[in-house]
Short mmCIF file of C-alpha atoms and ligand atoms in Angstrom, two decimals:
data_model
loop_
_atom_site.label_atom_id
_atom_site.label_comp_id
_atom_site.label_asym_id
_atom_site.label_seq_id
_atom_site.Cartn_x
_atom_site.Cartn_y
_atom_site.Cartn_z
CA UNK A 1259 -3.15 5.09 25.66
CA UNK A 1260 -0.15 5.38 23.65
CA UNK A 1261 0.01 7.02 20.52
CA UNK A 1262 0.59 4.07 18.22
CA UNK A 1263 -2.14 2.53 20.13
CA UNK A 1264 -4.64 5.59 19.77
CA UNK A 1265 -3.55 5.55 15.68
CA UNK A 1266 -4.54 2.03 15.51
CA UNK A 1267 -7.72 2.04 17.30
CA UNK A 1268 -8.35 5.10 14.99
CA UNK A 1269 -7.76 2.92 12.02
CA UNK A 1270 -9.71 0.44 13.06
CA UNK A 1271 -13.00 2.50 14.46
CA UNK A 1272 -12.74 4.30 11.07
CA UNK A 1273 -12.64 1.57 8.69
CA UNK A 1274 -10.90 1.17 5.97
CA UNK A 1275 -11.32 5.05 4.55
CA UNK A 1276 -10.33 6.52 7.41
CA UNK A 1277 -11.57 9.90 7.47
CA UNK A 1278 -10.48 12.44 9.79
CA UNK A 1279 -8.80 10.91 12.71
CA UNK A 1280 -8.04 13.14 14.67
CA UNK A 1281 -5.05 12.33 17.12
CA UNK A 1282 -5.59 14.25 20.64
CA UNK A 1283 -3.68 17.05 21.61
CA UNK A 1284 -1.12 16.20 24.00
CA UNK A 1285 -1.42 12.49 23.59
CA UNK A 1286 2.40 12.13 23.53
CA UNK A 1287 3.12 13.65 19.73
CA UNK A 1288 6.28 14.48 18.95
CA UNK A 1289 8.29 17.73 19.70
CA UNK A 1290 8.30 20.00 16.76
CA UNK A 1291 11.48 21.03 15.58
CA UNK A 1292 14.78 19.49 14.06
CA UNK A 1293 16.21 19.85 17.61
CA UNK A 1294 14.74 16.61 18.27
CA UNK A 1295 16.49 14.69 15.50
CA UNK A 1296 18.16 12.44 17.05
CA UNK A 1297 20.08 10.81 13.98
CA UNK A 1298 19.63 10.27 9.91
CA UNK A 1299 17.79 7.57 9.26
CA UNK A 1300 20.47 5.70 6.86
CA UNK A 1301 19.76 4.79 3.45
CA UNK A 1302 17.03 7.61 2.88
CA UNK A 1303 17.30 9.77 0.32
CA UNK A 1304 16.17 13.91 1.13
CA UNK A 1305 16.12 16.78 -1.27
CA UNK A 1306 17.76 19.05 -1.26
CA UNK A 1307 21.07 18.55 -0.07
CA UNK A 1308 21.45 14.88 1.24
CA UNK A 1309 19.97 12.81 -1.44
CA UNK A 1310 23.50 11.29 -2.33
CA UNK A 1311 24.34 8.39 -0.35
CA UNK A 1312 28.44 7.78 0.00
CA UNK A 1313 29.86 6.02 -2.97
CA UNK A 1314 30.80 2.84 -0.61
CA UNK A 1315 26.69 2.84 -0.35
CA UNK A 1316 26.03 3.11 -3.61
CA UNK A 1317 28.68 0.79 -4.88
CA UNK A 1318 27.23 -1.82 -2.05
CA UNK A 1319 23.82 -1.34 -3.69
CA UNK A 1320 25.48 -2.41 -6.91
CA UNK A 1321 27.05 -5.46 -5.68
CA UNK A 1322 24.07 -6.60 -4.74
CA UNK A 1323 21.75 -5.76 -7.28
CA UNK A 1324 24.37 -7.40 -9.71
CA UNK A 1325 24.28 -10.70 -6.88
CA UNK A 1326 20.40 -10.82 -7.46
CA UNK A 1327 20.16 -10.31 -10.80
CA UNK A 1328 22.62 -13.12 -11.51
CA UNK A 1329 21.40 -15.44 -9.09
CA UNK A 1330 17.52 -14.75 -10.13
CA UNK A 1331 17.37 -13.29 -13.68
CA UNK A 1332 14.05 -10.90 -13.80
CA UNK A 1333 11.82 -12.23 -15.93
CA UNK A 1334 10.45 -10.07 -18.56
CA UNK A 1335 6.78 -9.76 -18.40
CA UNK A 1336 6.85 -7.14 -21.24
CA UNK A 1337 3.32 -5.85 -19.74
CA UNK A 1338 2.45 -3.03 -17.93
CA UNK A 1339 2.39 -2.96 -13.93
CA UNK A 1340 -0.04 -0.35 -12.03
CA UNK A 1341 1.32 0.15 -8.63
CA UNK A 1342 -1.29 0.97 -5.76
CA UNK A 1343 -0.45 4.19 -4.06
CA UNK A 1344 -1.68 4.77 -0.42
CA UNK A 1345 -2.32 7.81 0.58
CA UNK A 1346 -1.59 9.35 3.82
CA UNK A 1347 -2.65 12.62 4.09
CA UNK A 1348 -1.83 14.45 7.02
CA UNK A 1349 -3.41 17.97 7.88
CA UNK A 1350 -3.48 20.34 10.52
CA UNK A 1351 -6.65 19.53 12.68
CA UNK A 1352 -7.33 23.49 13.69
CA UNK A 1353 -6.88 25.19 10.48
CA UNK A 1354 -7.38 22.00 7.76
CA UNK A 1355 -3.68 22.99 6.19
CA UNK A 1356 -2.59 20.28 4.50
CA UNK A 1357 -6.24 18.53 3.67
CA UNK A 1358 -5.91 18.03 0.09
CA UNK A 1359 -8.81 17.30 -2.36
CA UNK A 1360 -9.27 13.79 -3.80
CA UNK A 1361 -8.80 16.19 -7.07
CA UNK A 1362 -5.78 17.05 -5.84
CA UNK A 1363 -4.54 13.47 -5.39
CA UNK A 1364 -5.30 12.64 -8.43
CA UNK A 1365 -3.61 15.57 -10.29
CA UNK A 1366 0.05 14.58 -8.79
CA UNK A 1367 -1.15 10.83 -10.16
CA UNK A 1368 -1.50 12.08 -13.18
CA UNK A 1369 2.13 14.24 -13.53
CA UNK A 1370 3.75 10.66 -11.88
CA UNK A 1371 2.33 8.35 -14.82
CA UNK A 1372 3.13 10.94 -17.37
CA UNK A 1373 6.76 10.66 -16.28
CA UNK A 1374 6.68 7.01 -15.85
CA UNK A 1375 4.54 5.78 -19.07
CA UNK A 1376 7.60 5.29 -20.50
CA UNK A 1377 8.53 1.88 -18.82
CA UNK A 1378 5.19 0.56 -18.62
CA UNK A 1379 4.54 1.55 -14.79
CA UNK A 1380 1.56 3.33 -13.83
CA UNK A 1381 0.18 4.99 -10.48
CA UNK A 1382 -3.58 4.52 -9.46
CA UNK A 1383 -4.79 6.07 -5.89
CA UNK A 1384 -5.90 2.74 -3.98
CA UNK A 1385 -6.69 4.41 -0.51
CA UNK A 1386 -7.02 7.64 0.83
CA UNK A 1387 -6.46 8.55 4.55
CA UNK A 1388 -6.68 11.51 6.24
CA UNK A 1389 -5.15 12.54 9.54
CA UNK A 1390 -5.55 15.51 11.45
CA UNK A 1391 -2.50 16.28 13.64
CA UNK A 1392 -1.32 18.96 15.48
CA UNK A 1393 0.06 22.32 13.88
CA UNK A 1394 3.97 21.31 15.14
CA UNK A 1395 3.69 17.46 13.77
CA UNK A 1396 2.73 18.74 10.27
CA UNK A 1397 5.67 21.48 9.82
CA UNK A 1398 8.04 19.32 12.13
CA UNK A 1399 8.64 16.73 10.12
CA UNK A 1400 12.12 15.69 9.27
CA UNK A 1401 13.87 12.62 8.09
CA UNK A 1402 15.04 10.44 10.59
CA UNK A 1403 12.99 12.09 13.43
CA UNK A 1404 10.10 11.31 15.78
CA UNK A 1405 7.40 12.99 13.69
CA UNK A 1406 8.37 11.06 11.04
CA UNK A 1407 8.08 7.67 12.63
CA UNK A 1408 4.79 9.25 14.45
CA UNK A 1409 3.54 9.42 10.56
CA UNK A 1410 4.82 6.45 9.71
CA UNK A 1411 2.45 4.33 11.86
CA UNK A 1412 -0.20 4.85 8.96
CA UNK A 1413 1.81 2.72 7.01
CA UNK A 1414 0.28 -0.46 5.02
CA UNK A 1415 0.73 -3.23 2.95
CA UNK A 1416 3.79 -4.72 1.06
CA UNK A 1417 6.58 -3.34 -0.84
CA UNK A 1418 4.31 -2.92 -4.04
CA UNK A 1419 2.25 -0.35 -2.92
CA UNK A 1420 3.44 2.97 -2.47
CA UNK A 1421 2.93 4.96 0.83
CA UNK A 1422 2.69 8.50 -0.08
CA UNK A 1423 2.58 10.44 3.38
CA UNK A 1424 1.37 14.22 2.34
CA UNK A 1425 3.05 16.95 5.15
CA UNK A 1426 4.35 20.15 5.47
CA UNK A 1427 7.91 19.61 6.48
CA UNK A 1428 9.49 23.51 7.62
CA UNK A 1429 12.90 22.30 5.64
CA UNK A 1430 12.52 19.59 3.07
CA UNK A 1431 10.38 19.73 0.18
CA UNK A 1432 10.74 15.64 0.88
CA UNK A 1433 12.36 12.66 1.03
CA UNK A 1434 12.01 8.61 -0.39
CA UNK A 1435 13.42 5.59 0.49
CA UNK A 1436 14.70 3.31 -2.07
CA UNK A 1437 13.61 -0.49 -2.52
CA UNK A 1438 16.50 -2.14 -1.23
CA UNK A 1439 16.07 -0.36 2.10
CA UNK A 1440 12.49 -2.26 2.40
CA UNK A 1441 13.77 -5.81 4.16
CA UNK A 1442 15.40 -3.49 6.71
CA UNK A 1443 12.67 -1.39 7.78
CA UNK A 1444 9.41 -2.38 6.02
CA UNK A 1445 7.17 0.31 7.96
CA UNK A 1446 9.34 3.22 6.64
CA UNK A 1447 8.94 2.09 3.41
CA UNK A 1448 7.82 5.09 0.65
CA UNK A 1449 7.92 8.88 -0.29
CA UNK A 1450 7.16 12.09 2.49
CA UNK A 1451 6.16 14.83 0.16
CA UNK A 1452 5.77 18.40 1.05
CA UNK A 1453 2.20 19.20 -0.51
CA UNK A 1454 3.12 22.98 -1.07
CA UNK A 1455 5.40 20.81 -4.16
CA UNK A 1456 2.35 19.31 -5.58
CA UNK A 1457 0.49 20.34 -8.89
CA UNK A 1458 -0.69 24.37 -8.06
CA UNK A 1459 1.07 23.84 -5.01
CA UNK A 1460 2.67 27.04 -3.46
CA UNK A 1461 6.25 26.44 -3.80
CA UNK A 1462 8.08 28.75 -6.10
CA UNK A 1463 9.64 26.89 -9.20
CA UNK A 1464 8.77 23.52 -7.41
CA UNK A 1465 4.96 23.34 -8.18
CA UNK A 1466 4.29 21.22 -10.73
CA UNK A 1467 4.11 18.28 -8.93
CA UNK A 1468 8.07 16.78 -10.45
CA UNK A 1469 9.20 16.77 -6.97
CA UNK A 1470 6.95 13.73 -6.39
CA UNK A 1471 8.53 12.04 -10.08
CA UNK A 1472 12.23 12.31 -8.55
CA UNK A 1473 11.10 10.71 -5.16
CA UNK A 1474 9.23 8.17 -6.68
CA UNK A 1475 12.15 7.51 -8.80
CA UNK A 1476 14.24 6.98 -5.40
CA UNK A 1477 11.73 4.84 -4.69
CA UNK A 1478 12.00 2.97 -7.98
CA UNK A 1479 15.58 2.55 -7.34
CA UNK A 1480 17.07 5.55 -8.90
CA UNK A 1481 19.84 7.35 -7.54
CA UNK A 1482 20.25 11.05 -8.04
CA UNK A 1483 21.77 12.60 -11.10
CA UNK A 1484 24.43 14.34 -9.13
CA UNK A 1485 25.09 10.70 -7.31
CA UNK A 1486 28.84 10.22 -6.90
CA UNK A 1487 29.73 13.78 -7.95
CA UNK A 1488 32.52 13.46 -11.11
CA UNK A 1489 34.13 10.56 -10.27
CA UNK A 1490 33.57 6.81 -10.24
CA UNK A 1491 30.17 5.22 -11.57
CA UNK A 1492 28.15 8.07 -10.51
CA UNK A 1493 24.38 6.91 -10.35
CA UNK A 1494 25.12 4.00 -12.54
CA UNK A 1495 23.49 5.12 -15.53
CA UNK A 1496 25.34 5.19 -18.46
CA UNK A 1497 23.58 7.64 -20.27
CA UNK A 1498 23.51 10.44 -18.08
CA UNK A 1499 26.35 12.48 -17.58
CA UNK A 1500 28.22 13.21 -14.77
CA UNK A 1501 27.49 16.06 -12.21
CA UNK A 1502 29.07 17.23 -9.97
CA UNK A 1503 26.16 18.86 -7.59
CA UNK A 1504 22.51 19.10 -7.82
CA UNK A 1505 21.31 22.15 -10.73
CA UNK A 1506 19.84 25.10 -9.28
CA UNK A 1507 17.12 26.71 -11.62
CA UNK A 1508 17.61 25.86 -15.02
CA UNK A 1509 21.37 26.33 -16.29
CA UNK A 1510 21.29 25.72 -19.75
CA UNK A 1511 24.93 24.56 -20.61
CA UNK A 1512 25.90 23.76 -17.08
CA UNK A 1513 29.01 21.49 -17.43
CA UNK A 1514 30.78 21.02 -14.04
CA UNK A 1515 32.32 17.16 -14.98
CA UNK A 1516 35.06 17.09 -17.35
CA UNK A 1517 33.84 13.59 -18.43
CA UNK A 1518 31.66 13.87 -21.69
CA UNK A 1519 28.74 15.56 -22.22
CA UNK A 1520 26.68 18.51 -19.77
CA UNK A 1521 24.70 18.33 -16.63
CA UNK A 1522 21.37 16.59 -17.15
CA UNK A 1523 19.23 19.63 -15.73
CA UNK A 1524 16.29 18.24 -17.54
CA UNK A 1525 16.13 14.92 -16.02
CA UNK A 1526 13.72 14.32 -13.21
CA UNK A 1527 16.72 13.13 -10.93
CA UNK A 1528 18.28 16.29 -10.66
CA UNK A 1529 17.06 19.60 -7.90
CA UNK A 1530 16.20 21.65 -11.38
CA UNK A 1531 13.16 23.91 -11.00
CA UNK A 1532 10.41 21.94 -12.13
CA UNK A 1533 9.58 23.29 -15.58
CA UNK A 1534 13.21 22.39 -16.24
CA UNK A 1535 12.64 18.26 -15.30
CA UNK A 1536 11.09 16.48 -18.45
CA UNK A 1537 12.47 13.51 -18.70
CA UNK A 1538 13.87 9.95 -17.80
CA UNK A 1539 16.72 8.61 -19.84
CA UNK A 1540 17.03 4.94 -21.59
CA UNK A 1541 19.19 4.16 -19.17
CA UNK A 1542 17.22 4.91 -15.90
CA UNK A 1543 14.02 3.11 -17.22
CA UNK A 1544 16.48 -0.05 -17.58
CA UNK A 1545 17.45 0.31 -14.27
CA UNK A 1546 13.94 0.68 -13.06
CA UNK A 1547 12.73 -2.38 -14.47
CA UNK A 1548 15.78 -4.32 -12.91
CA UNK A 1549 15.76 -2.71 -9.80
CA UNK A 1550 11.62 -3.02 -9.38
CA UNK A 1551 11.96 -6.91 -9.94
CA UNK A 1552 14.75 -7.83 -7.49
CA UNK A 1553 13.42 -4.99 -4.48
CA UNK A 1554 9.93 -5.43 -5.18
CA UNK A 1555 8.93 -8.32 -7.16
CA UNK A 1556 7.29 -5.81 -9.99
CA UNK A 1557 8.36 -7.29 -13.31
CA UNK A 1558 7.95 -4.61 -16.01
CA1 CA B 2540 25.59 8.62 -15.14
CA1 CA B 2541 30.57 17.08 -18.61
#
């Protein structure tokens, strides 16, 4: 039986709260390391390091968000939207690494809508799935590779619910895609997230749980703060200033863009420590809202 096979009968035996399947040893899982990446998957966005796309990309992303919006105006619904997240937790089925409580869950829910209150969007867990995998699947997860599109097979539903796949990639703390990629490659669609990142999680300075705010925000249709470096349109946000690369720590003052105004370390969409991300500015919560209704049919 293949694998995508044995994952669906799994699903399906299991019900719709799938708990604990566990996928056999040897039943064709992936190799473990980044040696088997074949290539990027395009249009994904990874911290750190590779969550800018090219400008061409992100100026292409513009042009057609711009397209939309004038062809189909959003409407305005003024109300609030709660957004179904899907959990896919994935664990280690000899040692239960990786098997986080509901509690846990439910205390990176509650750092997301914090963030996100804002604009009127909101984050309730809708399913919870657990998977127990082998100790090489759970660390050798990459973007773009086989153990990714071995989690992936979990996926469900439409391009308003969020996938949340829980793992413990060896070199990402994790990785989004963003709503315009979903017509492309519906079954990829949503947010990897290293769970050592999540609220008491064990990652130094990245524990709080914001890494999961500045995917989600990918996900929203945000680009990164340090999008486009100094030059150009940047992320397309007007009121954050220009950066030239992602913040390490918490640089008070950091001002590597001669254009007006310094680095925004605070903001969720830069790679600042997490006590240092607080907040979302005017400007990305408009682009939310415009980018939700034409990718995803969420009017805020
Ligand atoms: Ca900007
Ligand atoms: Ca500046």
């Amino acid at each position: 039986m293949s694998v995508s096979k044995a994952l669906r009968r799994g699903l399906a035996l299991s019900g719709l709260l799938a708990a604990g399947l566990v996928v056999p040893a040897g039943a064709g899982a992936a190799p473990a390391h980044a040696a088997c990446v074949t290539r990027p998957a395009a249009n994904t966005a990874a911290i750190p390091g590779t969550a800018a796309v090219s400008r061409a990309t992100a100026a292409a992303v513009q042009r057609d968000l711009r397209q939309r919006e004038q062809t189909h105006p959003a409407r305005k619904s003024k109300a609030p939207f709660t957004v179904g997240v899907v959990w896919n937790v994935f664990y280690d089925q000899a040692t239960g690494e990786g098997n986080l409580s509901d509690a846990a869950l439910q205390r990176q829910i509650d750092v997301v809508n914090q963030a996100f209150s804002p604009v009127g969007l909101s984050f309730r867990t809708y399913q919870v799935y657990r998977y127990g995998v082998s100790h090489a699947v759970l660390h050798g997860v990459a973007e773009g590779n086989q153990n990714e599109a071995y989690l992936k097979q979990t996926h469900k539903y439409n391009q308003q619910y969020l996938n949340l796949f829980t793992a413990r990639p060896d070199d990402s703390r994790g990785w989004a895609t963003f709503p315009w990629d979903y017509a492309s490659r519906p079954g990829y669609d949503g947010v990897v997230l290293n769970s050592d990142t999540m609220p008491g999680g064990t990652r130094p300075d990245y524990d709080e749980g914001k890494t999961a705010v500045n995917l989600i925000g990918h996900w929203t249709g945000l680009w990164s703060t340090y999008q486009g470096g100094c030059s150009g349109e940047g992320d397309y946000v007007a009121d954050t200033p220009a950066e030239a690369s992602p913040a390490v720590g918490c640089p008070t003052g950091r001002d590597t863009c001669p254009a007006a105004g310094t680095d925004p370390i605070h903001n969720y969409m830069d790679d600042s420590t997490d006590h240092c991300r607080v907040q979302f500015t005017h400007g990305q919560l408009q682009r939310v809202i415009g980018t939700l209704a034409q990718y995803r049919g969420i009017n805020l």
